[in-house]
Coordinates of C-alpha atoms and ligand atoms in Angstrom, one line a residue:
Chain A
M7 CA 132.3 67.4 -6.9
I8 CA 130.6 70.6 -7.0
Q9 CA 130.3 73.1 -4.1
P10 CA 127.1 74.5 -3.6
Y11 CA 127.0 78.2 -3.5
K12 CA 130.9 78.3 -3.1
K13 CA 131.2 81.5 -4.5
R14 CA 128.0 83.3 -2.6
K15 CA 130.1 86.2 -1.3
I16 CA 131.0 87.6 -4.7
D17 CA 127.6 86.6 -6.2
Q18 CA 125.9 88.5 -3.6
A19 CA 128.3 91.4 -3.8
L20 CA 127.3 91.5 -7.6
A21 CA 123.6 90.7 -7.1
R22 CA 123.3 93.6 -4.8
Q23 CA 124.4 96.4 -7.0
E24 CA 121.4 95.5 -9.0
A25 CA 119.0 95.3 -6.3
P26 CA 116.1 97.6 -7.1
P27 CA 115.7 100.9 -4.7
P28 CA 113.3 100.1 -1.8
E29 CA 109.6 100.8 -2.1
K30 CA 108.5 104.1 -1.1
P31 CA 105.0 104.5 -0.2
V32 CA 103.0 106.5 -2.6
T33 CA 101.2 109.9 -1.7
I34 CA 99.3 112.1 -4.1
D35 CA 99.6 115.7 -2.7
I36 CA 97.4 118.3 -4.3
A37 CA 98.2 121.7 -3.3
D38 CA 95.1 123.4 -3.1
G39 CA 91.8 122.3 -1.5
P40 CA 91.4 121.8 2.3
A41 CA 93.9 120.0 4.4
I42 CA 93.3 116.7 5.8
P43 CA 94.1 116.8 9.5
R44 CA 96.7 113.9 10.2
P45 CA 98.2 113.3 13.6
S46 CA 101.4 113.3 11.9
D47 CA 100.9 116.9 11.0
P48 CA 100.5 118.4 14.7
G49 CA 100.2 121.9 13.6
L50 CA 97.4 121.2 11.3
Y51 CA 95.8 118.7 13.7
S52 CA 95.6 121.1 16.6
A53 CA 94.3 123.9 14.2
W54 CA 91.5 121.4 13.0
K55 CA 90.6 120.8 16.6
F56 CA 90.6 124.5 17.4
V57 CA 88.4 125.8 14.8
M58 CA 86.3 122.7 15.1
I59 CA 85.3 123.6 18.5
A60 CA 85.2 127.4 18.0
T61 CA 82.9 127.2 14.8
P62 CA 79.8 125.6 16.7
L63 CA 80.5 127.7 19.6
I64 CA 80.5 131.1 17.7
M65 CA 77.5 130.0 15.9
I66 CA 75.7 129.1 19.1
Y67 CA 76.7 132.6 20.8
L68 CA 75.6 134.5 17.6
T69 CA 72.2 132.6 17.6
T70 CA 71.5 133.0 21.4
Y71 CA 73.7 135.9 22.7
D72 CA 70.8 138.0 23.2
Q73 CA 68.6 135.5 24.7
I74 CA 71.0 134.1 27.1
G75 CA 73.4 136.8 27.7
G76 CA 72.3 140.3 26.5
F77 CA 68.5 139.3 26.8
I78 CA 68.8 138.2 30.6
V79 CA 70.9 141.3 31.4
R80 CA 68.7 143.7 29.6
H81 CA 65.5 142.3 30.8
L82 CA 66.4 141.3 34.5
P83 CA 65.3 144.2 36.0
E84 CA 61.8 143.6 34.1
F85 CA 61.7 140.1 35.1
F86 CA 61.7 141.2 38.7
W87 CA 59.1 143.5 38.1
R88 CA 56.8 141.5 36.3
G89 CA 57.7 138.0 37.3
N90 CA 58.3 136.7 33.8
F91 CA 59.6 137.9 30.4
L92 CA 57.8 135.7 28.1
E93 CA 56.1 138.6 26.0
D94 CA 59.4 140.2 25.1
W95 CA 60.8 136.6 24.1
A96 CA 58.4 136.7 21.5
L97 CA 58.6 140.1 20.5
T98 CA 62.3 140.5 20.1
E99 CA 63.1 138.0 17.5
R100 CA 65.4 140.6 16.4
N101 CA 68.7 138.6 16.2
A102 CA 69.2 138.5 12.5
Y103 CA 71.6 135.4 13.0
R104 CA 69.1 133.6 14.6
A105 CA 66.4 134.6 11.9
F106 CA 68.8 133.4 9.2
F107 CA 69.0 130.0 11.1
F108 CA 65.6 129.4 10.7
F109 CA 65.3 130.6 7.4
M110 CA 68.2 128.4 6.2
P111 CA 67.1 124.6 6.4
D112 CA 65.6 124.1 3.2
G113 CA 69.0 125.6 1.5
F114 CA 70.8 123.3 3.7
Q115 CA 68.8 120.5 2.3
V116 CA 69.2 121.5 -1.3
T117 CA 73.2 121.9 -0.8
F118 CA 73.0 118.4 0.8
Q119 CA 71.2 116.8 -2.1
V120 CA 73.3 118.8 -4.7
T121 CA 76.5 117.5 -3.1
L122 CA 75.3 113.8 -2.2
F123 CA 74.2 113.1 -5.5
S124 CA 76.9 114.6 -7.6
I125 CA 79.7 112.7 -5.5
P126 CA 78.8 109.4 -6.8
V127 CA 78.3 110.4 -10.3
A128 CA 81.6 112.4 -10.3
V129 CA 83.4 109.5 -8.7
F130 CA 81.9 107.1 -11.4
L131 CA 82.8 109.6 -14.1
G132 CA 86.4 109.9 -12.9
V133 CA 87.1 106.1 -12.6
I134 CA 85.8 105.8 -16.0
T135 CA 88.0 109.0 -17.4
G136 CA 91.0 107.9 -15.4
L137 CA 90.8 104.1 -17.0
C138 CA 90.2 105.7 -20.5
R139 CA 93.3 108.3 -19.9
I140 CA 95.5 105.1 -19.3
S141 CA 94.1 103.2 -22.3
R142 CA 96.4 102.2 -25.1
R143 CA 93.7 102.6 -27.7
R144 CA 94.2 105.9 -29.2
P145 CA 90.6 107.2 -29.7
I146 CA 89.3 106.1 -26.2
N147 CA 92.4 107.8 -24.7
L148 CA 92.2 111.0 -26.9
A149 CA 88.4 111.4 -26.2
A150 CA 89.2 111.2 -22.3
S151 CA 91.9 113.7 -22.6
I152 CA 89.8 116.1 -24.6
Y153 CA 87.0 115.9 -21.8
V154 CA 89.7 116.7 -19.1
E155 CA 91.5 119.5 -21.1
V156 CA 88.1 121.2 -22.0
V157 CA 86.6 121.0 -18.4
R158 CA 89.9 122.2 -16.9
G159 CA 90.3 125.1 -19.3
I160 CA 86.8 126.4 -18.3
P161 CA 85.8 128.2 -15.4
L162 CA 83.3 126.0 -13.1
L163 CA 80.9 129.0 -12.9
V164 CA 80.9 129.3 -16.9
Q165 CA 80.2 125.6 -17.3
L166 CA 77.6 125.7 -14.8
F167 CA 75.6 128.3 -16.8
Y168 CA 76.5 126.6 -20.1
L169 CA 75.5 123.0 -19.2
Y170 CA 72.4 124.1 -17.1
Y171 CA 70.9 126.1 -20.0
A172 CA 72.4 123.6 -22.7
L173 CA 70.8 120.7 -20.8
G174 CA 67.4 122.7 -20.5
R175 CA 67.4 122.9 -24.3
L176 CA 67.6 119.2 -24.9
I177 CA 65.7 117.5 -22.1
T178 CA 63.5 118.8 -19.2
I179 CA 65.0 117.6 -16.1
P180 CA 64.2 119.4 -12.7
P181 CA 67.0 122.3 -11.9
L182 CA 68.5 120.3 -9.3
G183 CA 68.9 117.3 -11.7
S184 CA 70.8 119.6 -14.1
A185 CA 72.8 121.0 -11.5
V186 CA 73.8 117.6 -10.3
L187 CA 74.8 116.7 -13.8
A188 CA 76.8 119.9 -14.4
I189 CA 78.7 119.7 -11.4
S190 CA 79.5 115.8 -11.7
F191 CA 80.6 116.4 -15.4
C192 CA 83.3 119.0 -14.1
Y193 CA 84.2 117.1 -11.0
G194 CA 84.6 113.9 -13.1
A195 CA 87.7 115.4 -15.2
Y196 CA 89.4 116.5 -12.2
M197 CA 88.8 113.0 -10.3
G198 CA 89.6 111.3 -13.7
E199 CA 93.2 112.9 -13.2
V200 CA 93.4 111.5 -9.6
V201 CA 92.4 108.1 -10.5
R202 CA 94.9 108.0 -13.4
S203 CA 97.9 109.2 -11.3
G204 CA 96.7 106.8 -8.6
I205 CA 96.8 103.9 -11.3
E206 CA 100.0 105.1 -12.6
A207 CA 101.3 105.2 -9.1
I208 CA 101.0 101.3 -9.0
D209 CA 104.0 99.4 -9.8
R210 CA 104.2 98.0 -13.0
G211 CA 105.0 94.6 -11.7
Q212 CA 101.9 94.2 -10.1
R213 CA 100.2 94.1 -13.7
E214 CA 102.7 91.9 -15.0
A215 CA 102.5 89.1 -12.1
A216 CA 98.8 89.3 -12.8
L217 CA 99.4 88.7 -16.3
S218 CA 101.8 86.1 -16.1
L219 CA 99.2 84.1 -14.0
G220 CA 96.8 84.2 -16.9
F221 CA 94.8 87.0 -15.7
T222 CA 93.1 89.2 -18.5
P223 CA 94.1 92.8 -18.5
F224 CA 90.6 93.4 -17.4
Q225 CA 90.8 91.1 -14.4
A226 CA 94.4 92.4 -13.6
M227 CA 92.8 95.8 -13.4
F228 CA 89.8 94.9 -11.2
Y229 CA 91.4 92.7 -9.0
V230 CA 94.9 93.7 -8.5
I231 CA 95.7 97.3 -9.4
L232 CA 92.2 99.3 -8.9
P233 CA 92.0 97.8 -5.3
Q234 CA 95.6 98.9 -4.3
A235 CA 95.0 102.3 -6.3
V236 CA 92.1 103.1 -4.0
R237 CA 94.4 103.7 -1.0
T238 CA 96.7 106.2 -2.9
I239 CA 93.5 107.8 -4.6
L240 CA 91.1 108.3 -1.5
P241 CA 92.7 111.0 0.1
P242 CA 92.8 113.2 -2.8
V243 CA 89.3 112.2 -4.0
G244 CA 88.1 113.0 -0.6
N245 CA 89.7 116.3 -1.0
E246 CA 87.9 116.9 -4.3
C247 CA 84.6 115.7 -2.7
I248 CA 85.2 118.5 -0.2
A249 CA 85.9 121.1 -2.8
L250 CA 82.9 119.8 -4.7
L251 CA 80.8 120.6 -1.4
K252 CA 82.4 124.2 -1.4
D253 CA 81.7 124.7 -5.1
S254 CA 78.2 123.7 -4.9
T255 CA 77.7 127.2 -3.8
L256 CA 77.9 128.2 -7.2
V257 CA 74.7 126.7 -8.3
S258 CA 73.2 129.5 -6.2
V259 CA 73.4 131.8 -9.4
L260 CA 71.2 129.2 -11.1
A261 CA 67.5 129.0 -9.7
I262 CA 68.5 126.5 -7.2
A263 CA 68.0 127.4 -3.6
D264 CA 70.8 126.1 -1.7
I265 CA 72.2 127.6 1.6
M266 CA 74.2 130.4 -0.3
R267 CA 71.2 131.6 -2.4
R268 CA 68.8 131.5 1.0
A269 CA 71.4 133.9 2.2
R270 CA 71.0 136.3 -0.6
E271 CA 67.2 135.9 -0.3
F272 CA 67.1 136.6 3.2
A273 CA 69.3 139.4 3.0
T274 CA 67.5 141.1 0.4
I275 CA 64.2 141.1 2.6
S276 CA 65.9 142.0 5.6
Y277 CA 69.1 144.0 4.6
D278 CA 71.0 141.8 7.2
Y279 CA 73.8 141.0 4.8
F280 CA 76.8 140.7 7.4
E281 CA 74.7 138.4 9.6
A282 CA 73.5 136.2 6.7
Y283 CA 76.9 135.8 4.9
T284 CA 78.6 135.5 8.4
M285 CA 76.4 132.4 9.3
V286 CA 77.0 130.8 5.7
A287 CA 80.7 131.0 6.3
L288 CA 80.6 129.4 9.4
V289 CA 78.0 126.7 8.3
Y290 CA 80.2 125.5 5.4
L291 CA 83.5 125.8 7.6
F292 CA 81.9 123.4 10.0
L293 CA 80.9 121.1 7.1
T294 CA 84.4 121.0 5.3
L295 CA 86.0 120.4 8.7
L296 CA 83.8 117.5 9.5
L297 CA 84.4 116.1 6.0
S298 CA 88.1 116.1 6.0
K299 CA 88.1 114.4 9.4
L300 CA 86.1 111.7 7.7
V301 CA 88.4 111.7 4.9
S302 CA 91.4 111.0 7.2
K303 CA 89.5 108.5 9.0
M304 CA 89.0 106.6 6.1
E305 CA 92.3 107.0 4.9
G306 CA 93.7 105.3 8.4
R307 CA 91.8 102.4 8.0
M308 CA 92.7 102.0 4.2
G309 CA 96.3 101.9 4.9
S310 CA 96.1 99.1 7.4
Y311 CA 97.6 96.1 5.0
E312 CA 100.5 98.1 4.6
R313 CA 101.5 98.7 8.5
R314 CA 100.3 96.0 10.2
Chain B
M16 CA 118.6 64.4 -26.2
G17 CA 115.1 63.0 -26.7
G18 CA 113.1 65.2 -24.9
Q19 CA 110.1 67.2 -26.5
P20 CA 110.8 71.1 -26.4
V21 CA 108.6 73.1 -24.0
I22 CA 110.0 76.3 -25.6
V23 CA 111.4 76.9 -29.1
M24 CA 112.9 80.6 -30.0
E25 CA 113.8 80.7 -33.5
G26 CA 115.6 83.8 -35.0
V27 CA 114.0 86.2 -32.4
Y28 CA 114.7 89.9 -32.9
K29 CA 113.5 92.5 -30.2
Y30 CA 114.0 96.2 -30.7
F31 CA 113.5 99.2 -28.2
G32 CA 113.4 101.8 -30.8
D33 CA 116.6 101.5 -32.8
F34 CA 118.2 99.6 -29.8
A35 CA 118.4 95.9 -30.5
A36 CA 117.7 94.2 -27.1
L37 CA 117.5 90.8 -28.7
T38 CA 119.4 89.8 -31.8
N39 CA 118.8 86.6 -33.5
I40 CA 117.8 84.5 -30.4
S41 CA 117.5 80.7 -31.2
L42 CA 117.2 78.2 -28.3
N43 CA 115.3 75.1 -27.3
I44 CA 114.2 74.2 -23.8
E45 CA 113.3 70.5 -23.6
K46 CA 111.2 69.1 -20.9
G47 CA 112.9 68.9 -17.4
Q48 CA 115.6 70.8 -18.9
K49 CA 117.4 73.6 -16.7
L50 CA 118.6 76.5 -18.3
V51 CA 120.6 79.2 -16.6
L52 CA 121.3 82.6 -18.4
V53 CA 124.0 84.8 -17.3
G54 CA 125.5 87.9 -18.9
P55 CA 126.3 91.5 -17.9
S56 CA 123.5 93.9 -17.0
G57 CA 121.5 95.2 -19.9
S58 CA 122.5 92.0 -22.2
G59 CA 118.9 91.4 -22.7
K60 CA 118.2 88.4 -20.2
S61 CA 115.1 89.8 -18.7
T62 CA 114.0 90.7 -22.0
L63 CA 114.5 87.3 -23.3
L64 CA 112.5 85.7 -20.5
R65 CA 109.7 88.4 -20.8
A66 CA 109.5 87.6 -24.5
I67 CA 108.7 83.8 -23.8
N68 CA 105.4 84.8 -21.9
R69 CA 105.0 87.6 -24.4
L70 CA 105.2 90.2 -21.5
E71 CA 107.4 91.9 -24.3
T72 CA 106.3 91.9 -27.9
I73 CA 109.1 90.5 -30.3
D74 CA 109.7 92.1 -33.6
H75 CA 111.0 89.1 -35.5
G76 CA 111.3 85.5 -35.5
R77 CA 109.0 82.7 -33.7
I78 CA 108.5 81.5 -30.3
L79 CA 106.7 78.0 -29.6
V80 CA 105.4 77.1 -26.5
D81 CA 104.3 73.6 -26.2
G82 CA 104.5 73.8 -29.9
Q83 CA 102.0 76.6 -30.4
D84 CA 103.1 79.8 -31.9
I85 CA 102.6 82.3 -29.0
Y86 CA 101.8 85.1 -31.8
D87 CA 99.0 82.7 -33.5
P88 CA 96.0 84.8 -33.6
G89 CA 94.0 81.9 -33.0
I90 CA 95.5 81.2 -29.5
N91 CA 94.3 82.0 -25.9
L92 CA 97.3 84.3 -24.6
N93 CA 95.9 84.1 -20.9
Q94 CA 95.3 80.5 -21.2
L95 CA 98.8 80.1 -22.7
R96 CA 100.5 82.2 -20.1
T97 CA 99.2 80.0 -17.2
R98 CA 101.5 77.1 -18.9
M99 CA 104.5 79.4 -17.7
G100 CA 105.0 80.5 -14.1
M101 CA 107.2 83.5 -13.6
V102 CA 109.2 84.7 -10.7
F103 CA 110.2 88.3 -10.6
Q104 CA 113.5 89.7 -9.3
G105 CA 111.0 92.3 -7.0
F106 CA 108.6 89.4 -6.0
N107 CA 105.7 91.5 -7.1
L108 CA 103.3 90.0 -4.5
F109 CA 100.1 91.4 -4.7
R110 CA 100.1 93.6 -1.7
H111 CA 96.7 93.9 -0.7
K112 CA 96.2 90.3 -0.4
T113 CA 97.9 87.5 2.4
A114 CA 100.3 85.2 1.3
L115 CA 97.5 82.6 1.0
E116 CA 95.2 84.7 -1.0
N117 CA 98.3 85.6 -3.4
V118 CA 98.4 82.0 -4.2
T119 CA 94.8 81.3 -4.4
M120 CA 93.9 84.1 -6.4
A121 CA 94.8 82.9 -10.0
P122 CA 93.3 79.5 -9.7
R123 CA 89.9 81.2 -8.2
K124 CA 89.7 84.1 -10.6
V125 CA 91.2 82.1 -13.8
L126 CA 90.5 78.9 -13.4
K127 CA 87.3 79.4 -11.4
M128 CA 88.0 77.0 -8.8
S129 CA 86.2 76.8 -5.7
A130 CA 87.5 78.7 -2.5
K131 CA 87.8 75.6 -0.6
E132 CA 89.7 73.6 -3.3
A133 CA 91.9 76.8 -4.0
D134 CA 92.7 77.1 -0.2
R135 CA 93.6 73.3 0.1
R136 CA 96.1 73.7 -3.0
G137 CA 97.5 77.0 -2.0
L138 CA 98.2 75.8 1.7
D139 CA 100.2 72.8 0.3
L140 CA 102.3 74.9 -1.8
L141 CA 102.9 77.2 1.0
H142 CA 103.8 74.2 3.0
K143 CA 106.2 73.0 0.1
V144 CA 108.0 76.3 0.0
G145 CA 108.2 76.1 4.1
I146 CA 105.9 79.3 5.0
A147 CA 102.5 77.6 5.5
D148 CA 102.6 79.4 9.1
K149 CA 102.5 82.9 7.4
A150 CA 99.5 81.9 5.1
A151 CA 97.7 84.9 6.8
N152 CA 100.4 87.6 6.4
Y153 CA 100.4 90.3 4.2
P154 CA 103.6 90.8 1.9
A155 CA 104.6 93.8 4.2
Q156 CA 104.8 91.4 7.1
L157 CA 107.2 89.1 5.3
S158 CA 110.9 89.0 4.9
G159 CA 112.1 89.2 1.3
G160 CA 113.1 85.5 1.2
Q161 CA 109.7 84.8 2.5
Q162 CA 108.0 87.0 -0.2
Q163 CA 110.0 85.5 -3.0
R164 CA 109.0 81.8 -1.6
V165 CA 105.2 82.9 -1.7
A166 CA 105.9 84.2 -5.3
I167 CA 107.0 80.8 -6.2
A168 CA 104.2 79.2 -4.6
R169 CA 102.0 81.5 -6.6
A170 CA 103.8 80.7 -9.8
L171 CA 103.5 76.8 -9.2
V172 CA 99.7 76.8 -8.4
M173 CA 98.8 76.9 -12.0
N174 CA 100.9 73.7 -12.7
P175 CA 103.2 75.2 -15.2
D176 CA 105.0 73.3 -17.5
I177 CA 107.9 75.7 -17.2
M178 CA 108.9 78.1 -14.6
L179 CA 110.8 81.4 -15.8
F180 CA 113.1 82.8 -13.0
D181 CA 114.2 86.5 -13.6
E182 CA 117.0 87.1 -10.9
P183 CA 114.8 85.7 -8.1
T184 CA 117.6 86.5 -5.3
S185 CA 119.0 89.4 -6.5
A186 CA 116.8 91.8 -4.1
L187 CA 117.4 89.5 -1.3
D188 CA 119.7 89.8 1.8
P189 CA 122.6 87.5 1.8
E190 CA 121.5 85.7 4.6
V191 CA 118.1 84.6 3.2
T192 CA 119.3 84.1 -0.5
H193 CA 119.7 80.2 0.5
E194 CA 116.0 80.0 1.5
V195 CA 114.9 80.7 -2.0
L196 CA 117.8 78.8 -3.6
D197 CA 116.9 75.5 -1.6
V198 CA 113.2 75.9 -2.9
M199 CA 114.4 76.0 -6.3
V200 CA 116.8 73.2 -6.0
A201 CA 114.2 71.1 -4.5
L202 CA 112.0 71.9 -7.7
A203 CA 114.7 71.1 -10.1
R204 CA 115.1 68.0 -8.5
E205 CA 111.3 67.1 -8.7
G206 CA 111.9 67.6 -12.9
M207 CA 110.5 70.9 -13.4
T208 CA 111.6 72.4 -16.5
M209 CA 113.4 76.2 -15.6
A210 CA 114.8 78.9 -17.4
V211 CA 116.7 80.7 -14.6
V212 CA 118.4 84.1 -14.9
T213 CA 120.6 84.3 -12.1
H214 CA 124.0 85.6 -10.9
E215 CA 124.4 82.6 -8.5
M216 CA 127.0 80.7 -10.0
G217 CA 126.7 78.1 -7.4
F218 CA 123.3 77.4 -8.1
A219 CA 124.4 77.3 -11.8
R220 CA 127.0 74.8 -11.3
Q221 CA 124.7 72.4 -9.3
V222 CA 121.5 72.5 -11.0
A223 CA 121.8 73.7 -14.6
D224 CA 121.9 71.5 -17.6
R225 CA 123.1 74.1 -19.9
V226 CA 124.5 77.7 -19.2
I227 CA 123.8 80.3 -21.8
F228 CA 125.9 83.4 -21.8
M229 CA 124.5 86.5 -23.3
D230 CA 126.0 89.7 -24.4
Q231 CA 124.4 93.0 -26.3
G232 CA 121.2 91.0 -27.1
Q233 CA 123.0 87.9 -28.7
I234 CA 123.7 84.5 -27.1
I235 CA 127.5 84.2 -27.2
E236 CA 128.2 80.8 -25.7
E237 CA 125.9 77.9 -24.7
A238 CA 127.6 74.8 -22.9
P239 CA 127.0 72.4 -19.8
P240 CA 128.0 74.1 -16.7
A241 CA 131.2 72.1 -16.1
L242 CA 132.5 73.1 -19.7
F243 CA 131.2 76.7 -19.4
F244 CA 133.0 77.3 -16.1
E245 CA 136.1 75.4 -16.7
N246 CA 136.9 76.0 -20.3
P247 CA 134.6 79.0 -21.8
R248 CA 135.2 79.0 -25.6
S249 CA 134.7 82.8 -26.3
D250 CA 136.9 85.7 -25.1
R251 CA 134.0 87.6 -23.9
T252 CA 132.7 84.6 -21.6
R253 CA 136.2 84.6 -20.3
T254 CA 136.2 88.4 -19.5
F255 CA 132.7 88.0 -17.9
L256 CA 133.6 85.0 -15.8
R257 CA 136.8 86.6 -14.6
Q258 CA 134.9 89.7 -13.3
I259 CA 132.3 87.7 -11.4
L260 CA 134.5 84.9 -10.1
P261 CA 137.4 85.1 -8.0
F262 CA 139.9 82.9 -9.9
Ligands
ATP13 N1 110.8 99.0 -21.9 C1 112.3 99.2 -22.3 N2 112.2 100.5 -23.3 C2 113.6 100.8 -23.7 N3 114.6 100.1 -23.6 C3 114.6 99.1 -22.6 C4 113.3 98.5 -22.2 N4 113.5 97.3 -21.5 C5 114.9 97.0 -21.7 N5 115.4 98.0 -22.5 C6 116.7 97.9 -22.8 O1 117.2 96.6 -23.1 C7 118.3 96.2 -22.9 C8 118.3 94.7 -22.1 O2 117.4 94.8 -21.1 P1 117.3 93.6 -19.9 O3 116.3 94.2 -18.8 O4 116.7 92.6 -20.8 O5 118.6 93.3 -19.7 P2 119.0 92.2 -18.6 O6 120.2 91.6 -19.0 O7 118.1 91.7 -17.7 O8 120.1 93.2 -17.5 P3 119.9 93.1 -16.0 O9 121.0 92.2 -15.3 O10 120.4 94.5 -15.6 O11 118.6 92.9 -15.2 C9 118.8 97.2 -22.0 O12 120.0 97.8 -22.3 C10 117.8 98.1 -21.5 O13 118.2 99.5 -21.2
MG14 MG1 117.1 91.8 -15.8

């Protein structure tokens, strides 16, 4: 009679030698761009907290020091003498930081619009490009690769000028629209590379399992591979979005009044270059830090099914 | 035997570049038959199984599934693949889906079955492989043995005519190997047609109708298990068996 699994010990020793290496979690590290504050990196995490608290405090101080501090100290004797200092309050709007702060909001709005409209377009282009880059169809793959190579080989500033004026010749769209298109076009290529590497990081077995169940290649991509790739793709895409926000300052060289452009306009009138650019730097620092925190939050949420 | 062949391979060749992974492979698997494939690493066992559902394309020869040539331009490959369930060495469960969702996904997306109907079938199958209680767990929350049983349930959900197993227990801890083998034995008893690549010689002896020994992309020997283990014809088979069996 047959003894089931009699030779199990040897079989298993044999089988074990051929066991695949244990799965490693995949992360895509991109060297440049802002760092995402993860609790697993305590140095960066506390640095993030420090700068995140310091930046608004410095801004508040710069825009108000003459009111709350210097102003009161300077005018305290006067206050006792006259019983109020309302008149001086109005006359002493000599704080250039504060003046710029009130000058800036429409620039803030433009930056916000450029970034907010560019991100979805760039992500959309990125997903399409990423998918085309892994396509086995030669022409599709080639077209996407050329797009990526061309975009990566030309400075963003040059591309902006080029697309802005090229688009201006072909179609009449508002400056904001061409700026958004130009930025999305560039960032679509960068995001495409992120999407491609994210998809390639998914084990081939996932696709094979799906195909063996009768999924079409399209279904395998959209039901199985992309939902998993999102997890690996999200942090670097978040990074790209932050980089996009920073690079949106480049549109200031076109006729678009973003924060940076408003600072230059302000400084040309008032000659307060230092004050204006200090405020711009602080505003961007604050925005990028806020966004990077947002990305790390999303990242934490996405990873849940692996760790639960 | 009077069975009707589920799988027919005729003179199949497969090359990776210049390397011949499969050389002149011909075999039939009849309805209800259990075929076990053994052979040293790199001998082409996986390639053979994967050729059957066209995860690998062959360079020569013919493969018929249920009498249909799988390279016939008129066939619906996706539909044909639902006739074959495949179980992988590395489980390949969809990591973003729960055990139950892993099982119900194919009927829902491919067969457009209703969620309710798919869940009912899925739970039935999870029950059958003994892990209905883990239906809501994600693959990362399951042991290897549990994952592989979910993978078997997932492959069974499309009611395949044949199940293809590629070293289903090789990635498992020794303590849990039997969980999976028990399910496979039960499946065999129900009359499922099976092609199994495995190093579990106990399983081969107990379940197989035929054992095929492969080496360097060729079928070296094909025999019922009793004959294969007790009295192998070829020298290469004997050498191989001596390496993996203690006496
Ligand atoms: N995609 C590929 N490209 C090139 N060579 C390949 C590819 N897949 C398999 N091979 C080669 O084909 C041969 C047969 O591979 P196969 O995976 O079928 O072997 P196997 O019998 O399943 O071995 P194992 O027991 O290690 O799984 C091996 O030499 C392998 O290196
Ligand atoms: Mg193999």
